[in-house]
Short mmCIF file of C-alpha atoms in Angstrom, two decimals:
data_model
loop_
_atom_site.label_atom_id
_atom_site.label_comp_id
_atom_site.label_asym_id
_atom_site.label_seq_id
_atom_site.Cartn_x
_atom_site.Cartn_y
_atom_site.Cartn_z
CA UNK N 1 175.53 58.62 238.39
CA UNK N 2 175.26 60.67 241.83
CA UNK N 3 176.89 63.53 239.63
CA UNK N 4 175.07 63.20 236.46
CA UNK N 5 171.00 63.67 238.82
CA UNK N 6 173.10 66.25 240.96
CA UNK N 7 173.46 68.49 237.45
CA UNK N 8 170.00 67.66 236.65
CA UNK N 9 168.21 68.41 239.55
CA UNK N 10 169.99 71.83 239.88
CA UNK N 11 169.13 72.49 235.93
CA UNK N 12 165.62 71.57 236.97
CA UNK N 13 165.08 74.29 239.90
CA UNK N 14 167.33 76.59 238.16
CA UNK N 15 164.46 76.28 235.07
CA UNK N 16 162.00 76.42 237.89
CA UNK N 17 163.31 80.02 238.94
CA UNK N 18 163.09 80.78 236.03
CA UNK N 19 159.57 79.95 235.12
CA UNK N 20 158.30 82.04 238.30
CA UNK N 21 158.02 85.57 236.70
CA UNK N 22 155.99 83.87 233.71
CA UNK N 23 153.66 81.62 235.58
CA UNK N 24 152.87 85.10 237.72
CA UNK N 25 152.33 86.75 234.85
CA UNK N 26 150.11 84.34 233.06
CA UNK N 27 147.74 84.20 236.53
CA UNK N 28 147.38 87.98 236.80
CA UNK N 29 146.45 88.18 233.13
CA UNK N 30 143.70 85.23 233.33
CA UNK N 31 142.22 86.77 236.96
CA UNK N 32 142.46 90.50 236.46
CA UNK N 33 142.32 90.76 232.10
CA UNK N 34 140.67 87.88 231.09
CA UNK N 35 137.88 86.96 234.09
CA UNK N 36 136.77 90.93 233.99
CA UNK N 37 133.42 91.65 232.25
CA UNK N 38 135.06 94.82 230.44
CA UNK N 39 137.45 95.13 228.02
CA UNK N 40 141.37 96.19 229.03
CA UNK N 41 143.17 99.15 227.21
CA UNK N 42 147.01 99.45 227.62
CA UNK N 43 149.71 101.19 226.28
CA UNK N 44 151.15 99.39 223.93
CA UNK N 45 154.74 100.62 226.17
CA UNK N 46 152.80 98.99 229.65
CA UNK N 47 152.36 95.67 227.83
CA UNK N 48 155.62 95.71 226.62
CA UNK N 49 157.20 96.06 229.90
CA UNK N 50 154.88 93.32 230.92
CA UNK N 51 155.81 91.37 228.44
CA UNK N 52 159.88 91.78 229.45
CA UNK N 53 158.98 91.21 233.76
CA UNK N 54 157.13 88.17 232.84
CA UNK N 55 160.45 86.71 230.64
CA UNK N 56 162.38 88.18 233.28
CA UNK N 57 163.75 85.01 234.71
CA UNK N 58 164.90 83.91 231.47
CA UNK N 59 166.27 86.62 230.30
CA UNK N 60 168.56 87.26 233.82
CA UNK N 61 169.36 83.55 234.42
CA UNK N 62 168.33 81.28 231.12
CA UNK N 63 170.37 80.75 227.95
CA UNK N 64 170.92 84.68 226.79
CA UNK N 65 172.99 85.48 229.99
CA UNK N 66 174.81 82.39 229.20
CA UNK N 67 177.20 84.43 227.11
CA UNK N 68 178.87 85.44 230.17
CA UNK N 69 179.42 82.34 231.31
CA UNK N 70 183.35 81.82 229.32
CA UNK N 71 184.30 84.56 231.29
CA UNK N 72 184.32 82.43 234.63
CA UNK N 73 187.13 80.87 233.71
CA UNK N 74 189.21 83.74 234.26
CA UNK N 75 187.86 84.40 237.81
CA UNK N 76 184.79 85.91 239.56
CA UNK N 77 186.05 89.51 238.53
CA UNK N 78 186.00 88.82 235.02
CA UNK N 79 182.52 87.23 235.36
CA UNK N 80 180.89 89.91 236.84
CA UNK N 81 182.28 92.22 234.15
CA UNK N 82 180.70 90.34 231.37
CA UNK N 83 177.62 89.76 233.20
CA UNK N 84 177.26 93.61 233.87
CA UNK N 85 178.12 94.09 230.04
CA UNK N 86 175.62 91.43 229.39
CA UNK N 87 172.83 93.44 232.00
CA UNK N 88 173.63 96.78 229.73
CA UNK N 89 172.85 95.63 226.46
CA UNK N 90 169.62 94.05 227.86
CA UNK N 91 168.70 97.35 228.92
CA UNK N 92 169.58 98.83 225.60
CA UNK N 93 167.48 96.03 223.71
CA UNK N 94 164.61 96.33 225.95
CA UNK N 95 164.56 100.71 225.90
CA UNK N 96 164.87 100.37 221.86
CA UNK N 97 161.85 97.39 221.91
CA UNK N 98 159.84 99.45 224.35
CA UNK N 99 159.87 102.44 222.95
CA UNK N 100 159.10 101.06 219.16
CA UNK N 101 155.64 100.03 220.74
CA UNK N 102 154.75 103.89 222.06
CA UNK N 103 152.17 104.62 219.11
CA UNK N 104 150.51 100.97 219.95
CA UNK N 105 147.08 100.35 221.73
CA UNK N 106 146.29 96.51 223.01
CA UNK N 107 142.68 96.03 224.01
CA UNK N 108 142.39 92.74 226.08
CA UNK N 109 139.57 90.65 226.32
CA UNK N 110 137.80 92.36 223.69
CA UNK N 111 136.12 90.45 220.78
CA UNK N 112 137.50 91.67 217.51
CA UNK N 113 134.17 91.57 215.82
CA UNK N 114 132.69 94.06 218.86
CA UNK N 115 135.54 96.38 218.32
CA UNK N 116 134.73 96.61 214.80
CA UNK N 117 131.14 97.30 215.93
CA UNK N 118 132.67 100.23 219.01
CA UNK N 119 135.25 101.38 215.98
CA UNK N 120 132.80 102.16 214.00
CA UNK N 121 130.12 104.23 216.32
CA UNK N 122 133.41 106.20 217.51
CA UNK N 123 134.54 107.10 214.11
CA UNK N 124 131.05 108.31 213.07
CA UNK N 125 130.22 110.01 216.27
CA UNK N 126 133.90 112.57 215.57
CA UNK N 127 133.04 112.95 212.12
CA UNK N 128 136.35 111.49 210.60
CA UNK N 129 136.55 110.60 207.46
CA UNK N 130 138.21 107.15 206.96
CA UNK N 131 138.85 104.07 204.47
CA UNK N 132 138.41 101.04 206.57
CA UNK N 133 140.84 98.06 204.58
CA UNK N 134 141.57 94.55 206.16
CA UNK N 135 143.62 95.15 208.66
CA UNK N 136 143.90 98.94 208.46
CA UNK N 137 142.07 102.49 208.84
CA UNK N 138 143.37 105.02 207.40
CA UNK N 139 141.87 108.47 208.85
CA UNK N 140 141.57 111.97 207.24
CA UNK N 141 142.58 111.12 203.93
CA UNK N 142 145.43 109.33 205.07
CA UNK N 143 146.93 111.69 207.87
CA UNK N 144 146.46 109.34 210.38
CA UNK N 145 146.80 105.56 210.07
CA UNK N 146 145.57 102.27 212.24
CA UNK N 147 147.32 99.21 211.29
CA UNK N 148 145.03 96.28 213.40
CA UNK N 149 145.95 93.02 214.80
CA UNK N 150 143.30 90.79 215.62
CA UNK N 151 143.44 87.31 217.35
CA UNK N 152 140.11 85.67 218.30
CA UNK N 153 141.85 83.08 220.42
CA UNK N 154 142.90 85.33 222.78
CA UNK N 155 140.40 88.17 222.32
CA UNK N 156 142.69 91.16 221.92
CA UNK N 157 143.03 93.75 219.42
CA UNK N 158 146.47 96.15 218.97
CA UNK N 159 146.02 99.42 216.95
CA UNK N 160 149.14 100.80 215.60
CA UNK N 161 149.35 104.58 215.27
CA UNK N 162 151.02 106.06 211.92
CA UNK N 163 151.05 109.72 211.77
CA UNK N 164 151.68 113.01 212.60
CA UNK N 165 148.05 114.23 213.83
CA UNK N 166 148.12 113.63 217.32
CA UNK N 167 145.25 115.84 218.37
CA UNK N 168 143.29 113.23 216.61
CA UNK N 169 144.93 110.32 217.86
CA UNK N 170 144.59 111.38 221.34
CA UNK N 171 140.65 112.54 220.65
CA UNK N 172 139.97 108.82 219.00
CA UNK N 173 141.55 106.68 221.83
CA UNK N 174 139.47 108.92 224.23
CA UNK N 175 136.38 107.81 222.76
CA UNK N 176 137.19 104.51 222.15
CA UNK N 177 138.34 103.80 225.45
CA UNK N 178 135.23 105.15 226.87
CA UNK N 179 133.07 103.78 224.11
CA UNK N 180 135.02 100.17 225.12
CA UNK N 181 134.32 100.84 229.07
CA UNK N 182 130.08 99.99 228.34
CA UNK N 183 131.04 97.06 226.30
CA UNK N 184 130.43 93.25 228.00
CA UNK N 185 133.37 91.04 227.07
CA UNK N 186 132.22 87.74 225.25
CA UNK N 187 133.85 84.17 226.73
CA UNK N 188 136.82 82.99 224.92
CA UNK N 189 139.55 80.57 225.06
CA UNK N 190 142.39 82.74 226.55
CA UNK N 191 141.60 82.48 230.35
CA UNK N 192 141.28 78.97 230.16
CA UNK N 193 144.76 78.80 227.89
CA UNK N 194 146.39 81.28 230.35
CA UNK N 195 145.09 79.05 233.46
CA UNK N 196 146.67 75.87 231.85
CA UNK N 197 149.79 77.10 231.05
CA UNK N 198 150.27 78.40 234.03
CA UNK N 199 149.30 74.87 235.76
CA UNK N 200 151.75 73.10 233.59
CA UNK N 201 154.51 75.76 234.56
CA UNK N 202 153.72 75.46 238.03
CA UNK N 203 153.93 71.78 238.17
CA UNK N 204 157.10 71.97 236.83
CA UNK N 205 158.24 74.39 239.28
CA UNK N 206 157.40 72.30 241.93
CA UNK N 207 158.49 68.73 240.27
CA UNK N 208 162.07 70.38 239.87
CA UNK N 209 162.23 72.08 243.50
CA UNK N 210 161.39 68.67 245.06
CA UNK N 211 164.06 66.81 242.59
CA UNK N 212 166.66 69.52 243.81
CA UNK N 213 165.23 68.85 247.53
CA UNK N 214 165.70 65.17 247.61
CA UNK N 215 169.38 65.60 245.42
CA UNK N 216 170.98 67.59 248.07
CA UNK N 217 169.02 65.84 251.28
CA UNK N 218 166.73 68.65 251.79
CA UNK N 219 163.61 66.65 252.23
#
């Protein structure tokens, strides 16, 4: 029995680790995105790497490094090995991931109904020609293309970039940035979400760190 709440009380805080980098992440996204009064415009490479830090701790210590683990049964040398093998294709997978996202725009804490209002005043004001489709743009007969995401629940908006004009590109996101930049973000869900989920990982932490704390006579 001793054995059996030693295992899971070590599980627990292990979990608890890794939950850290996330729960961070979710509080600097509902105090610095979502409780701001203007819309946020990263790179869809930025977020991505935000994305990665914030699943950091389960990507180092949870169940994908876990293929290394085999390997400690023939010693600590042999571990390390396939844990350093294990750290380099991580790498790999995360350069290939991040750089699939460089032609991507996410607007935070934007309503996708004003960006459709900002998209449209920066579009006339360069004199572009475009088709406007669900979900997509297409600019200069076709040269230049904006594949949309829209979620309402968390008031963001990511443009996709397809095309080789890049003069254009660059000219549009200027616009729109500044065009976004006079723009008063509407309330939505997403801080509150971002709040509670970050509550609930946080009292998880801390329920796991105090069973590991009373299982080895810490407390």
């Amino acid at each position: 029995m001793r054995l059996l709440i030693d295992r899971v009380a070590g599980a627990t805080a292990e979990w608890a680790v890794m939950a850290a980098p996330l729960t961070i992440y979710f509080l600097f996204l509902a105090r610095f995105v979502y409780h701001r009064r203007r819309p946020t415009a990263v790179s869809g490479v930025w977020n991505m790497l935000g994305v990665f830090l914030a699943a950091s701790g389960f990507l180092l210590l949870g169940a994908p490094s876990w293929l290394a683990a085999p390997f400690r049964a023939w010693g600590d040398v042999a571990y390390a090995a396939a844990y350093g093998a294990y750290l380099c294709l991580l790498f790999l997978v995360v350069l290939i991931v991040v750089r699939q996202q460089r032609n991507s725009l996410v607007l935070l804490n934007v309503n996708p109904n004003d960006f459709a209002s900002v998209m449209q005043e920066v579009l006339a004001e360069a004199h572009v020609d475009y088709t406007a489709t669900p979900g997509r743009i297409a600019l200069a007969g076709g040269q230049l293309v904006i594949d949309l995401e829209s979620s309402y629940v968390w008031n963001s908006v990511v443009l996709d970039w397809h095309g080789d004009d890049q003069d254009l590109r660059a000219r549009i996101e200027s616009s729109l940035r500044k065009a976004l930049s006079g723009v008063e973000s509407g309330k939505g869900p997403a801080a509150l979400l971002l709040v509670m989920m970050a509550a609930a990982l946080l009292l998880f932490s801390c329920f796991g760190l105090a069973l590991y704390s009373l299982a080895t006579g810490i407390l």
